[in-house]
Amino acid sequence: MVDDKALRAWFATEVLPFERELMHFIARHSRQSEDVIDVRQESYERALTGARAGLPHSARRYVFTVARNVLIDRARRARVVSFEQIADLESIVAEEARFSPDHQLEARDELRRAMAGLEQLPPRCREVVRLRRVEGLSIRETAARLGVGEHTVERQLTLGLRALVDYMHGGEGRIDRTRRDRPKHRKVER
């Protein structure tokens, strides 16, 4: 059993720092905006009651799970449960996985790898990929900005994305200019 002083210290240092994030989480999954504070308070109350038996290893994960359970309990107690509400509650479970530290570390590693692969591309190819995929420009806009033809943009994008995918899958990420996708033309002898 955890004493009150240790419990208050745990709450202040481990739980309160992510209160803003918790409020956003509750607001996204609550039907009425005036319920957000009530759900937060009920979540804190349940979290403190549960933590009296022993402090959890991950306070963040613990409190978000408690908040999710409070939202589910409130939905169950509601007199009329709409299909939208049930669908929203099912998305909470999927969204919880997005907050896991493992998922965040994997996402950061993938982003670092993608950035490293992008840096290995030739300058024009890198710029085409950046303009098309990061900034979201159209082929025409990209071609105008770079002063090249639209066909060049399409080709550079194809080469760049292939190299980037190769790099992300553990390859060297080199540009392969051989055209395997197009049949070779044979000279016709006359």
XYZ file of N, CA and C in Angstrom:
570
model
N 0.848 -1.182 0.000
C 0.000 0.000 0.000
C 0.893 1.244 0.000
N 0.544 2.205 -0.849
C 1.324 3.434 -1.013
C 0.762 4.501 -0.075
N 1.665 5.186 0.646
C 1.188 6.232 1.564
C 0.775 7.480 0.785
N 0.013 8.353 1.442
C -0.554 9.532 0.777
C 0.516 10.469 0.222
N 1.606 10.636 0.952
C 2.665 11.556 0.511
C 3.292 11.065 -0.800
N 3.610 9.783 -0.858
C 4.201 9.205 -2.068
C 3.200 9.244 -3.223
N 1.923 9.009 -2.916
C 0.885 9.034 -3.935
C 0.738 10.430 -4.536
N 0.755 11.448 -3.666
C 0.663 12.839 -4.153
C 1.879 13.197 -4.991
N 3.047 12.780 -4.558
C 4.277 13.068 -5.312
C 4.237 12.380 -6.684
N 3.792 11.133 -6.725
C 3.665 10.399 -7.987
C 2.704 11.120 -8.919
N 1.560 11.531 -8.381
C 0.551 12.202 -9.183
C 1.098 13.510 -9.761
N 1.793 14.277 -8.926
C 2.303 15.582 -9.363
C 3.414 15.451 -10.399
N 4.280 14.460 -10.243
C 5.432 14.357 -11.148
C 5.193 13.455 -12.348
N 4.347 12.431 -12.202
C 4.167 11.451 -13.273
C 2.867 11.620 -14.069
N 1.822 12.157 -13.456
C 0.516 12.219 -14.117
C 0.206 13.618 -14.651
N 0.367 14.613 -13.818
C -0.009 15.973 -14.214
C 0.743 16.529 -15.424
N 1.988 16.151 -15.681
C 2.675 16.708 -16.850
C 1.985 16.436 -18.187
N 1.202 15.366 -18.315
C 0.527 15.118 -19.580
C -0.984 15.349 -19.478
N -1.403 16.239 -18.580
C -2.819 16.549 -18.430
C -3.408 17.141 -19.712
N -2.678 18.013 -20.361
C -3.172 18.642 -21.594
C -3.463 17.594 -22.666
N -2.540 16.653 -22.820
C -2.706 15.573 -23.789
C -3.910 14.697 -23.419
N -4.080 14.438 -22.123
C -5.218 13.661 -21.645
C -6.524 14.387 -21.946
N -6.541 15.704 -21.751
C -7.748 16.488 -22.033
C -8.104 16.411 -23.526
N -7.114 16.472 -24.397
C -7.363 16.352 -25.841
C -7.918 14.964 -26.175
N -7.349 13.953 -25.542
C -7.804 12.579 -25.754
C -9.266 12.438 -25.346
N -9.604 12.940 -24.186
C -10.980 12.851 -23.692
C -11.915 13.657 -24.593
N -11.494 14.848 -24.981
C -12.338 15.712 -25.826
C -12.630 15.051 -27.173
N -11.628 14.352 -27.738
C -11.828 13.679 -29.020
C -12.851 12.555 -28.925
N -12.954 11.940 -27.753
C -13.798 10.759 -27.624
C -15.036 10.987 -26.773
N -15.290 12.215 -26.414
C -16.463 12.537 -25.609
C -17.502 13.209 -26.488
N -18.734 12.845 -26.317
C -19.816 13.402 -27.123
C -20.103 14.858 -26.781
N -19.986 15.218 -25.525
C -20.324 16.579 -25.105
C -19.098 17.230 -24.493
N -18.809 18.443 -24.913
C -17.600 19.121 -24.445
C -17.642 19.405 -22.943
N -18.849 19.548 -22.383
C -18.930 19.821 -20.944
C -18.594 18.588 -20.107
N -18.534 17.412 -20.712
C -18.180 16.187 -19.990
C -16.669 16.013 -19.821
N -15.877 16.768 -20.538
C -14.425 16.562 -20.546
C -13.836 16.691 -19.144
N -14.190 17.741 -18.443
C -13.629 17.952 -17.100
C -14.116 16.872 -16.143
N -15.396 16.493 -16.257
C -15.919 15.429 -15.395
C -15.200 14.106 -15.641
N -14.968 13.789 -16.897
C -14.269 12.539 -17.227
C -12.834 12.599 -16.717
N -12.199 13.743 -16.864
C -10.829 13.890 -16.362
C -10.782 13.663 -14.862
N -11.701 14.305 -14.132
C -11.709 14.181 -12.670
C -12.002 12.744 -12.237
N -12.966 12.108 -12.904
C -13.281 10.717 -12.564
C -12.093 9.804 -12.881
N -11.402 10.104 -13.973
C -10.215 9.321 -14.330
C -9.125 9.489 -13.277
N -8.889 10.716 -12.840
C -7.890 10.958 -11.805
C -8.268 10.244 -10.506
N -9.548 10.297 -10.156
C -9.999 9.653 -8.927
C -9.763 8.145 -8.984
N -10.146 7.533 -10.101
C -9.946 6.084 -10.258
C -8.457 5.738 -10.291
N -7.679 6.585 -10.959
C -6.236 6.325 -11.043
C -5.591 6.381 -9.661
N -5.963 7.366 -8.865
C -5.410 7.474 -7.515
C -5.851 6.315 -6.636
N -7.096 5.931 -6.756
C -7.595 4.800 -5.970
C -6.847 3.520 -6.342
N -6.669 3.291 -7.617
C -5.957 2.101 -8.063
C -4.484 2.125 -7.712
N -3.882 3.307 -7.755
C -2.449 3.431 -7.482
C -2.130 3.260 -6.003
N -3.124 3.342 -5.132
C -2.881 3.110 -3.698
C -2.335 1.708 -3.455
N -2.767 0.743 -4.267
C -2.298 -0.631 -4.104
C -0.847 -0.784 -4.560
N -0.413 0.042 -5.478
C 0.956 0.002 -5.983
C 1.078 0.905 -7.191
N 2.155 1.674 -7.237
C 2.329 2.619 -8.335
C 2.620 1.871 -9.634
N 1.935 2.240 -10.717
C 2.161 1.559 -12.005
C 3.524 1.939 -12.594
N 4.024 1.063 -13.463
C 5.320 1.327 -14.110
C 5.219 2.490 -15.087
N 4.135 2.542 -15.838
C 3.938 3.612 -16.815
C 2.691 4.399 -16.424
N 2.903 5.538 -15.794
C 1.775 6.357 -15.334
C 0.934 6.833 -16.511
N 1.581 7.209 -17.582
C 0.866 7.722 -18.751
C -0.083 6.680 -19.326
N 0.437 5.501 -19.575
C -0.378 4.425 -20.131
C -1.515 4.062 -19.178
N -1.210 4.020 -17.876
C -2.199 3.675 -16.857
C -3.348 4.684 -16.853
N -3.032 5.974 -16.841
C -4.073 7.010 -16.765
C -4.897 7.050 -18.056
N -4.273 6.864 -19.208
C -5.032 6.842 -20.460
C -5.966 5.625 -20.513
N -5.519 4.503 -19.984
C -6.383 3.325 -19.928
C -7.559 3.570 -19.006
N -7.292 4.202 -17.861
C -8.373 4.532 -16.925
C -9.360 5.483 -17.593
N -8.873 6.492 -18.295
C -9.760 7.450 -18.974
C -10.601 6.743 -20.038
N -9.984 5.850 -20.779
C -10.732 5.087 -21.777
C -11.848 4.289 -21.113
N -11.538 3.655 -19.990
C -12.545 2.871 -19.282
C -13.667 3.751 -18.738
N -13.329 4.944 -18.278
C -14.363 5.876 -17.812
C -15.283 6.244 -18.969
N -14.716 6.538 -20.124
C -15.531 6.869 -21.296
C -16.441 5.702 -21.689
N -15.913 4.500 -21.641
C -16.718 3.324 -21.978
C -17.841 3.138 -20.961
N -17.522 3.281 -19.679
C -18.557 3.151 -18.641
C -19.646 4.197 -18.806
N -19.265 5.416 -19.117
C -20.263 6.475 -19.312
C -21.159 6.177 -20.513
N -20.571 5.652 -21.562
C -21.370 5.304 -22.737
C -22.346 4.177 -22.416
N -21.906 3.227 -21.622
C -22.786 2.123 -21.240
C -23.949 2.611 -20.375
N -23.661 3.579 -19.512
C -24.708 4.096 -18.621
C -25.695 5.016 -19.329
N -25.313 5.521 -20.478
C -26.214 6.432 -21.200
C -27.479 5.678 -21.602
N -28.592 6.354 -21.573
C -29.874 5.696 -21.870
C -29.946 5.258 -23.324
N -29.521 6.123 -24.252
C -29.555 5.793 -25.668
C -28.121 5.816 -26.174
N -27.720 4.699 -26.714
C -26.366 4.611 -27.234
C -26.449 4.588 -28.757
N -25.862 5.596 -29.378
C -25.913 5.659 -30.837
C -24.825 4.782 -31.440
N -25.021 4.408 -32.685
C -24.014 3.616 -33.383
C -22.713 4.396 -33.523
N -22.816 5.713 -33.672
C -21.622 6.547 -33.786
C -20.783 6.451 -32.519
N -21.465 6.459 -31.367
C -20.754 6.391 -30.094
C -20.006 5.071 -29.965
N -20.635 3.990 -30.365
C -19.988 2.683 -30.286
C -18.775 2.652 -31.212
N -18.914 3.189 -32.397
C -17.793 3.228 -33.343
C -16.657 4.075 -32.787
N -17.006 5.198 -32.137
C -15.976 6.047 -31.540
C -15.232 5.319 -30.434
N -15.951 4.549 -29.628
C -15.310 3.831 -28.534
C -14.379 2.744 -29.059
N -14.748 2.123 -30.169
C -13.869 1.127 -30.759
C -12.594 1.764 -31.296
N -12.702 2.996 -31.751
C -11.500 3.673 -32.256
C -10.564 4.073 -31.127
N -11.090 4.180 -29.910
C -10.240 4.518 -28.758
C -9.188 3.442 -28.554
N -9.602 2.191 -28.654
C -8.675 1.088 -28.454
C -7.560 1.146 -29.494
N -7.928 1.394 -30.750
C -6.925 1.482 -31.811
C -6.019 2.687 -31.606
N -6.592 3.790 -31.140
C -5.798 5.000 -30.946
C -4.839 4.864 -29.771
N -5.215 4.064 -28.783
C -4.354 3.880 -27.619
C -3.006 3.306 -28.038
N -3.024 2.404 -29.013
C -1.780 1.811 -29.495
C -0.870 2.871 -30.099
N -1.464 3.906 -30.655
C -0.680 4.987 -31.264
C 0.125 5.750 -30.221
N -0.346 5.759 -28.977
C 0.338 6.493 -27.921
C 1.434 5.677 -27.247
N 1.551 4.402 -27.573
C 2.526 3.570 -26.883
C 3.941 4.046 -27.206
N 4.807 3.988 -26.215
C 6.205 4.412 -26.443
C 6.891 3.585 -27.533
N 6.582 2.298 -27.602
C 7.189 1.460 -28.640
C 6.813 1.951 -30.028
N 5.547 2.280 -30.214
C 5.077 2.769 -31.512
C 5.762 4.088 -31.866
N 5.908 4.963 -30.888
C 6.541 6.253 -31.144
C 8.018 6.077 -31.499
N 8.706 5.156 -30.819
C 10.116 4.905 -31.132
C 10.266 4.333 -32.541
N 9.387 3.396 -32.901
C 9.442 2.819 -34.240
C 9.190 3.888 -35.305
N 8.220 4.766 -35.050
C 7.907 5.820 -36.013
C 9.089 6.770 -36.180
N 9.742 7.110 -35.081
C 10.923 7.999 -35.168
C 12.043 7.336 -35.945
N 12.267 6.040 -35.685
C 13.320 5.320 -36.404
C 13.031 5.272 -37.901
N 11.777 5.021 -38.261
C 11.397 4.993 -39.672
C 11.588 6.362 -40.316
N 11.236 7.412 -39.588
C 11.413 8.762 -40.126
C 12.890 9.069 -40.331
N 13.728 8.717 -39.361
C 15.176 8.931 -39.516
C 15.709 8.165 -40.719
N 15.254 6.931 -40.877
C 15.714 6.117 -42.002
C 15.250 6.720 -43.326
N 14.016 7.186 -43.373
C 13.503 7.810 -44.598
C 14.289 9.076 -44.919
N 14.596 9.870 -43.919
C 15.365 11.098 -44.138
C 16.775 10.765 -44.634
N 17.377 9.722 -44.058
C 18.712 9.312 -44.506
C 18.662 8.818 -45.949
N 17.625 8.054 -46.287
C 17.468 7.572 -47.663
C 17.241 8.712 -48.628
N 16.470 9.703 -48.215
C 16.207 10.869 -49.051
C 17.494 11.653 -49.298
N 18.342 11.749 -48.293
C 19.607 12.482 -48.432
C 20.565 11.790 -49.402
N 20.401 10.490 -49.605
C 21.283 9.756 -50.516
C 20.911 9.942 -51.983
N 19.707 10.432 -52.232
C 19.271 10.613 -53.616
C 20.038 11.754 -54.285
N 20.184 11.707 -55.604
C 20.790 12.834 -56.321
C 19.947 14.096 -56.087
N 20.561 15.272 -56.146
C 19.861 16.515 -55.791
C 18.520 16.732 -56.489
N 18.467 16.594 -57.831
C 17.207 16.858 -58.522
C 16.149 15.824 -58.136
N 16.540 14.583 -58.051
C 15.627 13.507 -57.683
C 15.096 13.746 -56.258
N 15.966 14.129 -55.343
C 15.583 14.434 -53.962
C 14.580 15.576 -53.927
N 14.840 16.594 -54.730
C 13.948 17.757 -54.758
C 12.576 17.400 -55.328
N 12.549 16.558 -56.352
C 11.275 16.121 -56.930
C 10.475 15.341 -55.894
N 11.115 14.401 -55.207
C 10.420 13.608 -54.184
C 9.918 14.522 -53.077
N 10.744 15.458 -52.663
C 10.346 16.371 -51.579
C 9.146 17.226 -51.993
N 9.211 17.806 -53.186
C 8.116 18.673 -53.640
C 6.814 17.900 -53.838
N 6.926 16.697 -54.411
C 5.707 15.911 -54.683
C 5.140 15.258 -53.440
N 5.980 14.621 -52.622
C 5.484 13.819 -51.501
C 5.432 14.566 -50.169
N 6.326 15.502 -49.970
C 6.325 16.226 -48.697
C 5.462 17.482 -48.793
N 5.698 18.289 -49.857
C 4.931 19.523 -50.001
C 3.602 19.319 -50.718
N 3.449 18.193 -51.407
C 2.178 17.878 -52.044
C 1.885 18.627 -53.330
N 2.926 19.087 -54.014
C 2.709 19.781 -55.282
C 2.315 18.790 -56.370
N 1.609 19.282 -57.358
C 1.238 18.438 -58.500
C 2.461 18.279 -59.401
N 2.324 17.387 -60.371
C 3.420 17.180 -61.326
C 3.689 18.470 -62.095
N 2.625 19.122 -62.523
C 2.758 20.368 -63.285
C 3.445 21.452 -62.441
N 3.028 21.606 -61.182
C 3.618 22.621 -60.305
C 5.088 22.326 -60.030
N 5.397 21.034 -59.820
C 6.783 20.640 -59.574
C 7.650 20.932 -60.795
N 7.148 20.588 -61.966
C 7.896 20.837 -63.200
C 8.137 22.329 -63.391
N 7.130 23.149 -63.131
C 7.279 24.602 -63.286
C 8.294 25.148 -62.294
N 8.249 24.685 -61.071
C 9.168 25.196 -60.050
C 10.611 24.828 -60.360
N 10.823 23.622 -60.894
C 12.182 23.165 -61.176
C 12.650 23.520 -62.583
N 11.721 23.955 -63.426
C 12.083 24.319 -64.788
C 12.419 23.120 -65.654
N 11.722 22.014 -65.425
C 11.931 20.803 -66.217
C 10.581 20.340 -66.760
N 10.606 19.345 -67.625
C 9.373 18.824 -68.198
C 8.630 17.919 -67.219
N 7.343 17.765 -67.464
C 6.524 16.919 -66.599
C 6.980 15.462 -66.655
N 7.401 15.014 -67.843
C 7.896 13.647 -67.975
C 9.138 13.439 -67.095
N 9.989 14.445 -67.031
C 11.183 14.370 -66.193
C 10.791 14.241 -64.727
N 9.796 15.002 -64.305
C 9.331 14.923 -62.918
C 8.811 13.518 -62.621
N 7.992 12.985 -63.538
C 7.443 11.645 -63.330
C 8.558 10.603 -63.217
N 9.528 10.699 -64.103
C 10.631 9.731 -64.115
C 11.491 9.859 -62.865
N 11.830 11.095 -62.478
C 12.644 11.313 -61.283
C 11.908 10.838 -60.022
N 10.608 11.051 -59.996
C 9.815 10.603 -58.851
C 9.813 9.078 -58.768
N 9.619 8.425 -59.901
C 9.624 6.962 -59.922
C 10.971 6.421 -59.467
N 12.046 6.956 -60.011
C 13.382 6.498 -59.638
C 13.660 6.764 -58.155
N 13.294 7.952 -57.707
C 13.543 8.324 -56.314
C 12.768 7.476 -55.327
N 11.498 7.234 -55.623
C 10.688 6.428 -54.712
C 11.148 4.979 -54.689
N 11.535 4.456 -55.849
C 12.070 3.084 -55.874
C 13.337 2.976 -55.022
N 14.220 3.944 -55.166
C 15.461 3.935 -54.386
C 15.163 4.091 -52.894
N 14.212 4.940 -52.574
C 13.850 5.169 -51.177
C 13.242 3.912 -50.555
N 12.375 3.243 -51.284
C 11.784 1.991 -50.786
C 12.869 0.943 -50.598
N 13.786 0.856 -51.555
C 14.896 -0.081 -51.434
C 15.699 0.210 -50.164
N 15.981 1.467 -49.909
C 16.747 1.857 -48.732
C 15.992 1.515 -47.450
N 14.680 1.785 -47.436
C 13.864 1.517 -46.252
C 13.781 0.018 -45.954
N 13.953 -0.803 -46.978
C 13.901 -2.251 -46.800
C 15.294 -2.854 -46.620
N 16.272 -2.020 -46.318
C 17.605 -2.512 -46.015
C 18.575 -2.529 -47.171
N 18.167 -2.069 -48.334
C 19.062 -2.029 -49.491
C 19.960 -0.802 -49.457
N 20.686 -0.610 -50.541
C 21.602 0.530 -50.626
C 20.903 1.812 -51.029
N 19.730 1.703 -51.627
C 18.979 2.892 -52.011
C 19.560 3.636 -53.191
N 20.170 2.914 -54.099
C 20.758 3.559 -55.279
C 19.727 3.692 -56.388
N 19.918 4.709 -57.197
C 19.059 4.918 -58.359
C 19.400 3.864 -59.401
N 18.377 3.180 -59.882
C 18.559 2.178 -60.926
C 17.946 2.737 -62.203
N 18.790 3.173 -63.113
C 18.306 3.809 -64.338
C 18.026 2.816 -65.455
N 18.242 1.536 -65.194
C 17.906 0.554 -66.230
C 16.406 0.435 -66.281
N 15.889 0.353 -67.477
C 14.432 0.340 -67.650
C 13.970 -1.109 -67.800
N 13.657 -1.724 -66.655
C 13.139 -3.088 -66.693
C 11.651 -3.089 -67.030
N 11.010 -1.962 -66.789
C 9.572 -1.901 -66.997
C 9.186 -1.649 -68.454
N 10.146 -1.362 -69.306
C 9.847 -1.056 -70.700
C 10.581 -2.061 -71.598
N 9.902 -2.646 -72.575
C 10.591 -3.607 -73.454
C 11.650 -2.898 -74.292
N 12.743 -3.593 -74.522
C 13.818 -3.012 -75.330
C 13.414 -3.052 -76.800
N 13.781 -2.000 -77.493
C 13.464 -1.928 -78.920
C 14.582 -2.602 -79.703
N 14.170 -3.413 -80.648
C 15.160 -4.057 -81.504
C 15.219 -3.307 -82.830
N 16.401 -3.255 -83.343
C 16.569 -2.630 -84.649
C 16.054 -3.590 -85.710
N 15.346 -3.045 -86.616
C 14.826 -3.851 -87.726
C 15.795 -3.718 -88.889
N 16.286 -4.838 -89.314
C 17.226 -4.818 -90.439
C 16.444 -4.794 -91.741
N 16.915 -4.002 -92.687
C 16.224 -3.889 -93.969
C 17.105 -4.329 -95.072
